[in-house]
Amino acid sequence: MKDEVQSPEDRSAKLKGMGCSRKRVEDVRFTQGRGNYVDDIKLDGMLVGDFVRSPYAHARVASINAEAALAIPGVLAVITAKDLEPLGLHWMPTLAGDKQMVLADGKVLFQGQEVAFVVAKDRYAAADGVAAVEVDYEELPVVTDPFKAMEPDAPVLREDLAGKTEGAHGPRRHHNHIFTWEVGDKDATEKVLAEADVVADEMVYYHRTHPMPLETCGAVASMDKVTGKLTLWGTFQAPHAVRTVASLISGIAEHNIRVISPDIGGGFGNKVGVYPGYICAIVASIVTGKPVKWVESRMDNLMSTAFARDYWMHGKISATKEGKITGLWCHTTADHGGFDACADPTKFPAGFMNICTGSYDIPVAFLSVDGVYTNKAPGGVAYRCSFRVTEAAYFIERMIEVLAIKLGMDAAELRRINFIRKDQFPYQSALGWEYDSGDYHTAWDKALKAVDYDGLRAEQAQRIEDFKAGKTRKLLGIGLTHFTEIVGAGPVKNCDILGLGMFDSCEIRIHPTGSAIARLGTISQGQGHATTFAQIIASEIGIPADDITLEEGDTDTAPYGLGTYGSRSTPVAGAATAMAARKIRAKAQMIAAYLLEVHDDDVEFEVDRFVVKGAPERFKTMKEIAFASYNQAIPGVEPGLEAVSYYDPPNMTYPFGAYICVMEIDVDTGEHKVRTFYALDDCGTRINPMIIEGQVHGGATEGYAIAMGQEIAYDDMGNHKTATLMDFFVPTAWETPHYTTDHTVTPSPHHPIGAKGVGESPNVGSVPAFSNAVHDAFRAFGLVQSHMPHDQWRIWRIAENLGLHS
Amino acid sequence: MSNKMHVKLTVNGEEVEGLAEPRTLLIHFLRENLKITGPHIGCETSHCGACTVDLNGKSVKSCTVFVAQANGSDITTVEGLVNADGSLGVIQEMFREHHGLQCGFCTPGMITRAHRLLQENPNPTEEEVRFGMAGNLCRCTGYQNIVKAILASAAQLNAVKEAAE
Ligand code: FES
Ligand code: FES
């Protein structure tokens, strides 16, 4: 055969394996409008459900009258908590060990809360029905500030928890208190702080925001009364977990539930949780015997599902006069809204906030987090984030800047002298993590050089002179960040969600003609899994990526896994993929040896074949081996060529990066312009550079939005002020900066292919880079800390408060 | 609300007709009555552009047009931008080539808008592309590769045009 005489390099290139910027296989469908998203599903007789939502942030629900709604043609049912109660479904468990009302049970705790579910023949009739349901509310006092919520006489939000002094994560000390989580050595840290040369003390607020994928959440439930089987399509980032949870709370046997995640229009953490809409669609389908679709509107989405952040982080960081950091202390007040519906591994009620020592070698540290109820929407999801890593990275990267101000030091140099050194890995952090690998100094120097850091500082100094001399009204900010992430949750020994261990899985079947299908427990929401996971298999077993079909998201066919979020797909399912491929390769080796009539140890793998050692002209290609595996009786070897792997990672992975933002700021208008955004990422082994770059562009743009204007804001009455895209800032192509990407490669030592995951790094790293740029522009004029988002008005106000307008 | 009206449209070159309530939005008529599900719904308030279609030679957000208003008009959606042989059209191919999409949810609107933009301005600068696409939101790509794909499409379409002249 012709290709058998090709060099190994040529054959390798044909595989389109790891390291190649393979074009995405998904795009052929998507670019011609042939995706299949949940709202595209249309089944015979399908009904539509929609919610009556509370206009109040805190109120008693005195009565619900559905008579007028039911009189509207096309409205078939109005479901309330009373209807769900006999089924035990008026409340549901949250991922955080709390419970949440599916439909208002006597009261509402946030504006936009689900009160009744109207089922109708189409969306218009459903909307008519929603408008016609009459609800009597009695308003109650509202609290939206987590500090006020913890005052002794604050309104009681969760009456259902009255008298409960023990929560899911330990003792509760106040009626609006959820948990306190403490990590590290409190006494040692306080002692170091008390005796330090220098201590910087600051409150750093990471405001409430929202993942806002372009597609909202939705589901279609179809209960087949004949077979007793429930099929549930939906925007699920973790379809298997949804199946298990649905089974546990509904009592339907797990084998009678099939959960399918079709194409998902972006997730970013918004689609991890279980929402009342899913439950109501299921119940409505059971009641009506028809398929029922529920898809959120954008306003529903921004008001009720999955806010992110809202962390008030009070920090103290101590150092020697020379700038060597000696200790870190942090107390966080976490606003969780009306129900604790955070999506964190069970043992981590504040996620991995204890990565807040960042990239620095800090000998002692202490972290405590108080979770608090307020009259806001529940959520606290990991928005493009591995469980509060974004908050942690923002906190430490702000504290470093504040410390640099206190020390009168250059912030780049302060970072450099405190980085964990390459020879310290694996590194045990003061707050309990074992960092797998890193080379921070190399990345940092490369980044500073790439942007000509010294030149920038000189330009900035000149600009300040010119500003003071009245020659310009524009300031220059240089925003630095060196972040360390912790992703790939995670080892089953300490990571589970609702008791489900956070391993992941892959099953590979090689067909007789040498092509293959692989199925995973994860689900792509735009990350391009069908493209990249095939590349891993291609490199591992020598089948061209183009000959491999990849499937995810159907619980009837895919192996069990915990889904896609927290940058865990590559670290966990990617590892499972490599391990399953290696099982296949091991069997292929036996078959090849048999066919070549040599001992197993006498053949070795080379790109796409096994060759006899020392006799490269004698070989069997994977194609030949695949055929033989099905069609030839081989003594001692079962027919077929397939394998499944469930991978329980031995550790997390720790991607890192150096981001630098250069920003021009107009002192008089508060406008900004990003001149340069340089992003260096080290995500270990790079599977598909094109996709990595795309992830960086996208994540950095989300970070840009968060830092520069996006927020979920409430007034004191608990009215949601940013529930449409008019008020909730999402940058367009016009505002979005241009990004320069770069990389270093420090493979993970414990991951089978050395990959660490990248999807979330750019959100984690870019927010502090943008925010630090704003702060840095005003550093020379005395600014120490100003909370995000840095929209035009807030920047103007910084200048105003510093007296720069007079 | 059972007063239905009769509407007739040309969609992607095909004449279609149907009954709709006067309040029916064009996007719902396309997606639900005609099962043309390329145009998506991201906001229903004219902010996101996921529902963009070409209506009588103009980009419109079909969530903000009643199907009654569109009666008699000529509509192109992303499905109509494939070549006659079923292969991807130039802009579609360039989006794929330059990784101009991730989750794909904004993509039909983006490509449909880009198609019109390049008719209006066959030689746009990067700035003009960024400005001309500002009615379409993307949450995944950060736009950089979308802009690249559109500039590459312009070059390719112009080369084809030149070759034909
Ligand atoms: S759905 Fe029409 S602009 Fe968003
Ligand atoms: S590709 Fe996901 S919104 Fe644009």
mmCIF file with all atom_site columns, C-alpha atoms in Angstrom, chain A residues 23-28 30-35 37-42 73 121-125 127-128 210-216 263-266 268 293 296-299 383-384 525-528 690-699 701-702 705 710 724-726 728-740, chain B residues 1 4 21 23-29 31-45 47-50 66 78-82 86-88 91-93 95-108 111 126-148:
data_model
loop_
_atom_site.group_PDB
_atom_site.id
_atom_site.type_symbol
_atom_site.label_atom_id
_atom_site.label_alt_id
_atom_site.label_comp_id
_atom_site.label_asym_id
_atom_site.label_entity_id
_atom_site.label_seq_id
_atom_site.pdbx_PDB_ins_code
_atom_site.Cartn_x
_atom_site.Cartn_y
_atom_site.Cartn_z
_atom_site.occupancy
_atom_site.B_iso_or_equiv
_atom_site.pdbx_formal_charge
_atom_site.auth_seq_id
_atom_site.auth_comp_id
_atom_site.auth_asym_id
_atom_site.auth_atom_id
_atom_site.pdbx_PDB_model_num
ATOM 1   C CA . LYS A 1 23  ? -10.324 22.233 11.992 1.00 0.00 ? 23  LYS A CA 1
ATOM 2   C CA . ARG A 1 24  ? -13.441 21.526 13.956 1.00 0.00 ? 24  ARG A CA 1
ATOM 3   C CA . VAL A 1 25  ? -15.747 18.761 12.832 1.00 0.00 ? 25  VAL A CA 1
ATOM 4   C CA . GLU A 1 26  ? -18.706 20.399 14.592 1.00 0.00 ? 26  GLU A CA 1
ATOM 5   C CA . ASP A 1 27  ? -18.585 23.446 12.344 1.00 0.00 ? 27  ASP A CA 1
ATOM 6   C CA . VAL A 1 28  ? -20.004 21.892 9.218  1.00 0.00 ? 28  VAL A CA 1
ATOM 7   C CA . PHE A 1 30  ? -23.236 24.798 12.921 1.00 0.00 ? 30  PHE A CA 1
ATOM 8   C CA . THR A 1 31  ? -22.273 27.088 10.059 1.00 0.00 ? 31  THR A CA 1
ATOM 9   C CA . GLN A 1 32  ? -25.288 26.073 8.022  1.00 0.00 ? 32  GLN A CA 1
ATOM 10  C CA . GLY A 1 33  ? -27.804 26.264 10.828 1.00 0.00 ? 33  GLY A CA 1
ATOM 11  C CA . ARG A 1 34  ? -28.011 22.506 11.341 1.00 0.00 ? 34  ARG A CA 1
ATOM 12  C CA . GLY A 1 35  ? -27.192 22.440 15.010 1.00 0.00 ? 35  GLY A CA 1
ATOM 13  C CA . TYR A 1 37  ? -30.191 22.857 20.380 1.00 0.00 ? 37  TYR A CA 1
ATOM 14  C CA . VAL A 1 38  ? -32.899 22.191 22.931 1.00 0.00 ? 38  VAL A CA 1
ATOM 15  C CA . ASP A 1 39  ? -35.246 24.826 21.556 1.00 0.00 ? 39  ASP A CA 1
ATOM 16  C CA . ASP A 1 40  ? -34.965 23.190 18.126 1.00 0.00 ? 40  ASP A CA 1
ATOM 17  C CA . ILE A 1 41  ? -36.587 20.029 19.450 1.00 0.00 ? 41  ILE A CA 1
ATOM 18  C CA . LYS A 1 42  ? -40.149 19.699 18.320 1.00 0.00 ? 42  LYS A CA 1
ATOM 19  C CA . PRO A 1 73  ? -58.035 28.753 25.191 1.00 0.00 ? 73  PRO A CA 1
ATOM 20  C CA . LYS A 1 121 ? -50.339 24.507 23.691 1.00 0.00 ? 121 LYS A CA 1
ATOM 21  C CA . ASP A 1 122 ? -47.810 27.070 22.524 1.00 0.00 ? 122 ASP A CA 1
ATOM 22  C CA . ARG A 1 123 ? -45.647 29.894 23.812 1.00 0.00 ? 123 ARG A CA 1
ATOM 23  C CA . TYR A 1 124 ? -48.240 32.582 23.146 1.00 0.00 ? 124 TYR A CA 1
ATOM 24  C CA . ALA A 1 125 ? -50.976 30.819 25.040 1.00 0.00 ? 125 ALA A CA 1
ATOM 25  C CA . ALA A 1 127 ? -47.657 33.857 28.037 1.00 0.00 ? 127 ALA A CA 1
ATOM 26  C CA . ASP A 1 128 ? -51.373 34.715 28.142 1.00 0.00 ? 128 ASP A CA 1
ATOM 27  C CA . HIS A 1 210 ? -23.820 36.055 35.435 1.00 0.00 ? 210 HIS A CA 1
ATOM 28  C CA . PRO A 1 211 ? -22.429 33.540 32.905 1.00 0.00 ? 211 PRO A CA 1
ATOM 29  C CA . MET A 1 212 ? -25.084 34.476 30.354 1.00 0.00 ? 212 MET A CA 1
ATOM 30  C CA . PRO A 1 213 ? -24.485 31.941 27.611 1.00 0.00 ? 213 PRO A CA 1
ATOM 31  C CA . LEU A 1 214 ? -26.149 33.094 24.413 1.00 0.00 ? 214 LEU A CA 1
ATOM 32  C CA . GLU A 1 215 ? -28.544 30.180 24.644 1.00 0.00 ? 215 GLU A CA 1
ATOM 33  C CA . THR A 1 216 ? -30.614 30.249 27.834 1.00 0.00 ? 216 THR A CA 1
ATOM 34  C CA . ASP A 1 263 ? -25.941 20.814 21.253 1.00 0.00 ? 263 ASP A CA 1
ATOM 35  C CA . ILE A 1 264 ? -25.461 23.401 23.950 1.00 0.00 ? 264 ILE A CA 1
ATOM 36  C CA . GLY A 1 265 ? -25.200 27.086 23.112 1.00 0.00 ? 265 GLY A CA 1
ATOM 37  C CA . GLY A 1 266 ? -22.556 27.914 25.677 1.00 0.00 ? 266 GLY A CA 1
ATOM 38  C CA . PHE A 1 268 ? -19.921 28.712 31.360 1.00 0.00 ? 268 PHE A CA 1
ATOM 39  C CA . LYS A 1 293 ? -40.850 22.118 26.687 1.00 0.00 ? 293 LYS A CA 1
ATOM 40  C CA . GLU A 1 296 ? -36.101 30.437 29.716 1.00 0.00 ? 296 GLU A CA 1
ATOM 41  C CA . SER A 1 297 ? -36.360 33.911 28.340 1.00 0.00 ? 297 SER A CA 1
ATOM 42  C CA . ARG A 1 298 ? -33.270 36.079 28.673 1.00 0.00 ? 298 ARG A CA 1
ATOM 43  C CA . MET A 1 299 ? -34.882 37.961 31.525 1.00 0.00 ? 299 MET A CA 1
ATOM 44  C CA . TYR A 1 383 ? -18.778 30.898 35.911 1.00 0.00 ? 383 TYR A CA 1
ATOM 45  C CA . ARG A 1 384 ? -15.994 29.767 33.619 1.00 0.00 ? 384 ARG A CA 1
ATOM 46  C CA . GLN A 1 525 ? -20.732 23.467 25.017 1.00 0.00 ? 525 GLN A CA 1
ATOM 47  C CA . GLY A 1 526 ? -18.491 24.890 22.364 1.00 0.00 ? 526 GLY A CA 1
ATOM 48  C CA . GLN A 1 527 ? -15.126 23.598 23.513 1.00 0.00 ? 527 GLN A CA 1
ATOM 49  C CA . GLY A 1 528 ? -14.868 21.332 20.476 1.00 0.00 ? 528 GLY A CA 1
ATOM 50  C CA . MET A 1 690 ? -6.257  26.769 17.447 1.00 0.00 ? 690 MET A CA 1
ATOM 51  C CA . ILE A 1 691 ? -8.905  25.767 19.967 1.00 0.00 ? 691 ILE A CA 1
ATOM 52  C CA . ILE A 1 692 ? -6.760  26.884 22.900 1.00 0.00 ? 692 ILE A CA 1
ATOM 53  C CA . GLU A 1 693 ? -6.374  30.317 21.347 1.00 0.00 ? 693 GLU A CA 1
ATOM 54  C CA . GLY A 1 694 ? -10.099 30.519 20.728 1.00 0.00 ? 694 GLY A CA 1
ATOM 55  C CA . GLN A 1 695 ? -10.749 29.651 24.357 1.00 0.00 ? 695 GLN A CA 1
ATOM 56  C CA . VAL A 1 696 ? -8.373  32.402 25.448 1.00 0.00 ? 696 VAL A CA 1
ATOM 57  C CA . HIS A 1 697 ? -10.060 35.010 23.226 1.00 0.00 ? 697 HIS A CA 1
ATOM 58  C CA . GLY A 1 698 ? -13.488 34.054 24.524 1.00 0.00 ? 698 GLY A CA 1
ATOM 59  C CA . GLY A 1 699 ? -12.591 33.800 28.185 1.00 0.00 ? 699 GLY A CA 1
ATOM 60  C CA . THR A 1 701 ? -13.697 38.769 26.554 1.00 0.00 ? 701 THR A CA 1
ATOM 61  C CA . GLU A 1 702 ? -15.919 37.497 29.343 1.00 0.00 ? 702 GLU A CA 1
ATOM 62  C CA . ALA A 1 705 ? -17.057 42.401 30.407 1.00 0.00 ? 705 ALA A CA 1
ATOM 63  C CA . GLN A 1 710 ? -21.060 43.807 33.662 1.00 0.00 ? 710 GLN A CA 1
ATOM 64  C CA . THR A 1 724 ? -32.050 42.647 30.094 1.00 0.00 ? 724 THR A CA 1
ATOM 65  C CA . LEU A 1 725 ? -29.187 43.004 27.654 1.00 0.00 ? 725 LEU A CA 1
ATOM 66  C CA . MET A 1 726 ? -29.892 46.723 27.675 1.00 0.00 ? 726 MET A CA 1
ATOM 67  C CA . PHE A 1 728 ? -26.378 43.827 31.504 1.00 0.00 ? 728 PHE A CA 1
ATOM 68  C CA . PHE A 1 729 ? -23.169 44.644 29.674 1.00 0.00 ? 729 PHE A CA 1
ATOM 69  C CA . VAL A 1 730 ? -22.067 42.157 27.035 1.00 0.00 ? 730 VAL A CA 1
ATOM 70  C CA . PRO A 1 731 ? -19.354 43.586 24.814 1.00 0.00 ? 731 PRO A CA 1
ATOM 71  C CA . THR A 1 732 ? -19.785 43.608 21.058 1.00 0.00 ? 732 THR A CA 1
ATOM 72  C CA . ALA A 1 733 ? -17.051 43.231 18.451 1.00 0.00 ? 733 ALA A CA 1
ATOM 73  C CA . TRP A 1 734 ? -16.711 47.001 18.609 1.00 0.00 ? 734 TRP A CA 1
ATOM 74  C CA . GLU A 1 735 ? -15.668 47.313 22.265 1.00 0.00 ? 735 GLU A CA 1
ATOM 75  C CA . THR A 1 736 ? -13.808 44.032 22.535 1.00 0.00 ? 736 THR A CA 1
ATOM 76  C CA . PRO A 1 737 ? -10.021 44.328 22.596 1.00 0.00 ? 737 PRO A CA 1
ATOM 77  C CA . HIS A 1 738 ? -7.613  42.528 20.340 1.00 0.00 ? 738 HIS A CA 1
ATOM 78  C CA . TYR A 1 739 ? -5.665  39.747 22.066 1.00 0.00 ? 739 TYR A CA 1
ATOM 79  C CA . THR A 1 740 ? -2.121  38.548 21.601 1.00 0.00 ? 740 THR A CA 1
ATOM 80  C CA . MET B 2 1   ? -56.647 34.784 19.976 1.00 0.00 ? 1   MET B CA 1
ATOM 81  C CA . LYS B 2 4   ? -55.389 33.837 12.294 1.00 0.00 ? 4   LYS B CA 1
ATOM 82  C CA . GLU B 2 21  ? -51.883 35.014 14.826 1.00 0.00 ? 21  GLU B CA 1
ATOM 83  C CA . ARG B 2 23  ? -48.963 38.935 17.059 1.00 0.00 ? 23  ARG B CA 1
ATOM 84  C CA . THR B 2 24  ? -46.715 36.102 15.898 1.00 0.00 ? 24  THR B CA 1
ATOM 85  C CA . LEU B 2 25  ? -43.099 37.170 15.623 1.00 0.00 ? 25  LEU B CA 1
ATOM 86  C CA . LEU B 2 26  ? -41.199 36.305 12.495 1.00 0.00 ? 26  LEU B CA 1
ATOM 87  C CA . ILE B 2 27  ? -38.609 34.294 14.446 1.00 0.00 ? 27  ILE B CA 1
ATOM 88  C CA . HIS B 2 28  ? -41.327 32.103 15.950 1.00 0.00 ? 28  HIS B CA 1
ATOM 89  C CA . PHE B 2 29  ? -42.986 31.608 12.585 1.00 0.00 ? 29  PHE B CA 1
ATOM 90  C CA . ARG B 2 31  ? -38.656 28.269 13.807 1.00 0.00 ? 31  ARG B CA 1
ATOM 91  C CA . GLU B 2 32  ? -41.936 26.772 14.851 1.00 0.00 ? 32  GLU B CA 1
ATOM 92  C CA . ASN B 2 33  ? -44.165 26.815 11.795 1.00 0.00 ? 33  ASN B CA 1
ATOM 93  C CA . LEU B 2 34  ? -41.555 26.384 9.096  1.00 0.00 ? 34  LEU B CA 1
ATOM 94  C CA . LYS B 2 35  ? -39.040 24.426 11.214 1.00 0.00 ? 35  LYS B CA 1
ATOM 95  C CA . ILE B 2 36  ? -36.249 26.662 9.981  1.00 0.00 ? 36  ILE B CA 1
ATOM 96  C CA . THR B 2 37  ? -34.190 26.495 13.147 1.00 0.00 ? 37  THR B CA 1
ATOM 97  C CA . GLY B 2 38  ? -30.957 28.109 11.953 1.00 0.00 ? 38  GLY B CA 1
ATOM 98  C CA . PRO B 2 39  ? -31.935 31.541 13.306 1.00 0.00 ? 39  PRO B CA 1
ATOM 99  C CA . HIS B 2 40  ? -31.845 31.308 17.100 1.00 0.00 ? 40  HIS B CA 1
ATOM 100 C CA . ILE B 2 41  ? -33.368 33.132 20.034 1.00 0.00 ? 41  ILE B CA 1
ATOM 101 C CA . GLY B 2 42  ? -30.930 34.712 22.451 1.00 0.00 ? 42  GLY B CA 1
ATOM 102 C CA . CYS B 2 43  ? -32.900 37.597 23.909 1.00 0.00 ? 43  CYS B CA 1
ATOM 103 C CA . GLU B 2 44  ? -36.114 38.492 22.037 1.00 0.00 ? 44  GLU B CA 1
ATOM 104 C CA . THR B 2 45  ? -35.331 42.154 22.701 1.00 0.00 ? 45  THR B CA 1
ATOM 105 C CA . HIS B 2 47  ? -29.928 43.017 21.467 1.00 0.00 ? 47  HIS B CA 1
ATOM 106 C CA . CYS B 2 48  ? -28.155 39.790 20.587 1.00 0.00 ? 48  CYS B CA 1
ATOM 107 C CA . GLY B 2 49  ? -28.625 39.271 16.856 1.00 0.00 ? 49  GLY B CA 1
ATOM 108 C CA . ALA B 2 50  ? -28.900 35.475 17.096 1.00 0.00 ? 50  ALA B CA 1
ATOM 109 C CA . PHE B 2 66  ? -44.178 40.471 13.186 1.00 0.00 ? 66  PHE B CA 1
ATOM 110 C CA . VAL B 2 78  ? -28.261 30.857 7.175  1.00 0.00 ? 78  VAL B CA 1
ATOM 111 C CA . GLU B 2 79  ? -29.652 27.664 5.659  1.00 0.00 ? 79  GLU B CA 1
ATOM 112 C CA . GLY B 2 80  ? -29.983 29.517 2.379  1.00 0.00 ? 80  GLY B CA 1
ATOM 113 C CA . LEU B 2 81  ? -26.334 30.480 2.221  1.00 0.00 ? 81  LEU B CA 1
ATOM 114 C CA . VAL B 2 82  ? -25.007 27.046 1.317  1.00 0.00 ? 82  VAL B CA 1
ATOM 115 C CA . GLY B 2 86  ? -24.905 21.571 -0.596 1.00 0.00 ? 86  GLY B CA 1
ATOM 116 C CA . SER B 2 87  ? -21.314 22.551 0.208  1.00 0.00 ? 87  SER B CA 1
ATOM 117 C CA . LEU B 2 88  ? -20.593 25.421 2.563  1.00 0.00 ? 88  LEU B CA 1
ATOM 118 C CA . ILE B 2 91  ? -18.499 32.854 4.568  1.00 0.00 ? 91  ILE B CA 1
ATOM 119 C CA . GLN B 2 92  ? -19.524 29.581 6.196  1.00 0.00 ? 92  GLN B CA 1
ATOM 120 C CA . GLU B 2 93  ? -16.292 27.981 5.042  1.00 0.00 ? 93  GLU B CA 1
ATOM 121 C CA . PHE B 2 95  ? -15.869 30.742 9.728  1.00 0.00 ? 95  PHE B CA 1
ATOM 122 C CA . ARG B 2 96  ? -14.820 27.102 9.890  1.00 0.00 ? 96  ARG B CA 1
ATOM 123 C CA . GLU B 2 97  ? -11.354 27.783 8.518  1.00 0.00 ? 97  GLU B CA 1
ATOM 124 C CA . HIS B 2 98  ? -10.601 30.571 10.993 1.00 0.00 ? 98  HIS B CA 1
ATOM 125 C CA . HIS B 2 99  ? -12.324 29.056 14.022 1.00 0.00 ? 99  HIS B CA 1
ATOM 126 C CA . GLY B 2 100 ? -14.955 31.790 14.028 1.00 0.00 ? 100 GLY B CA 1
ATOM 127 C CA . LEU B 2 101 ? -17.346 29.788 16.165 1.00 0.00 ? 101 LEU B CA 1
ATOM 128 C CA . GLN B 2 102 ? -17.402 27.691 19.279 1.00 0.00 ? 102 GLN B CA 1
ATOM 129 C CA . CYS B 2 103 ? -20.838 26.770 20.625 1.00 0.00 ? 103 CYS B CA 1
ATOM 130 C CA . GLY B 2 104 ? -22.342 27.800 17.290 1.00 0.00 ? 104 GLY B CA 1
ATOM 131 C CA . PHE B 2 105 ? -25.361 29.506 18.803 1.00 0.00 ? 105 PHE B CA 1
ATOM 132 C CA . CYS B 2 106 ? -24.563 32.992 17.496 1.00 0.00 ? 106 CYS B CA 1
ATOM 133 C CA . THR B 2 107 ? -23.174 31.629 14.245 1.00 0.00 ? 107 THR B CA 1
ATOM 134 C CA . PRO B 2 108 ? -26.251 31.613 12.009 1.00 0.00 ? 108 PRO B CA 1
ATOM 135 C CA . ILE B 2 111 ? -22.998 34.612 9.114  1.00 0.00 ? 111 ILE B CA 1
ATOM 136 C CA . GLU B 2 126 ? -11.187 45.578 10.359 1.00 0.00 ? 126 GLU B CA 1
ATOM 137 C CA . GLU B 2 127 ? -12.779 48.575 12.067 1.00 0.00 ? 127 GLU B CA 1
ATOM 138 C CA . GLU B 2 128 ? -15.693 48.546 9.648  1.00 0.00 ? 128 GLU B CA 1
ATOM 139 C CA . VAL B 2 129 ? -16.227 44.849 10.214 1.00 0.00 ? 129 VAL B CA 1
ATOM 140 C CA . ARG B 2 130 ? -16.207 45.312 13.973 1.00 0.00 ? 130 ARG B CA 1
ATOM 141 C CA . PHE B 2 131 ? -18.666 48.185 13.691 1.00 0.00 ? 131 PHE B CA 1
ATOM 142 C CA . GLY B 2 132 ? -20.849 46.457 11.127 1.00 0.00 ? 132 GLY B CA 1
ATOM 143 C CA . MET B 2 133 ? -21.116 43.330 13.273 1.00 0.00 ? 133 MET B CA 1
ATOM 144 C CA . ALA B 2 134 ? -21.827 45.156 16.525 1.00 0.00 ? 134 ALA B CA 1
ATOM 145 C CA . GLY B 2 135 ? -25.480 44.139 16.464 1.00 0.00 ? 135 GLY B CA 1
ATOM 146 C CA . ASN B 2 136 ? -24.535 40.504 16.953 1.00 0.00 ? 136 ASN B CA 1
ATOM 147 C CA . LEU B 2 137 ? -23.318 39.204 20.295 1.00 0.00 ? 137 LEU B CA 1
ATOM 148 C CA . CYS B 2 138 ? -21.059 36.234 20.773 1.00 0.00 ? 138 CYS B CA 1
ATOM 149 C CA . ARG B 2 139 ? -20.225 34.889 24.208 1.00 0.00 ? 139 ARG B CA 1
ATOM 150 C CA . CYS B 2 140 ? -17.622 32.332 23.157 1.00 0.00 ? 140 CYS B CA 1
ATOM 151 C CA . THR B 2 141 ? -15.139 33.628 20.620 1.00 0.00 ? 141 THR B CA 1
ATOM 152 C CA . GLY B 2 142 ? -14.216 37.139 21.717 1.00 0.00 ? 142 GLY B CA 1
ATOM 153 C CA . TYR B 2 143 ? -14.924 38.097 18.070 1.00 0.00 ? 143 TYR B CA 1
ATOM 154 C CA . GLN B 2 144 ? -11.268 38.052 17.013 1.00 0.00 ? 144 GLN B CA 1
ATOM 155 C CA . ASN B 2 145 ? -11.653 35.004 14.798 1.00 0.00 ? 145 ASN B CA 1
ATOM 156 C CA . ILE B 2 146 ? -15.074 36.119 13.578 1.00 0.00 ? 146 ILE B CA 1
ATOM 157 C CA . VAL B 2 147 ? -13.513 39.326 12.315 1.00 0.00 ? 147 VAL B CA 1
ATOM 158 C CA . LYS B 2 148 ? -10.707 37.327 10.745 1.00 0.00 ? 148 LYS B CA 1
#
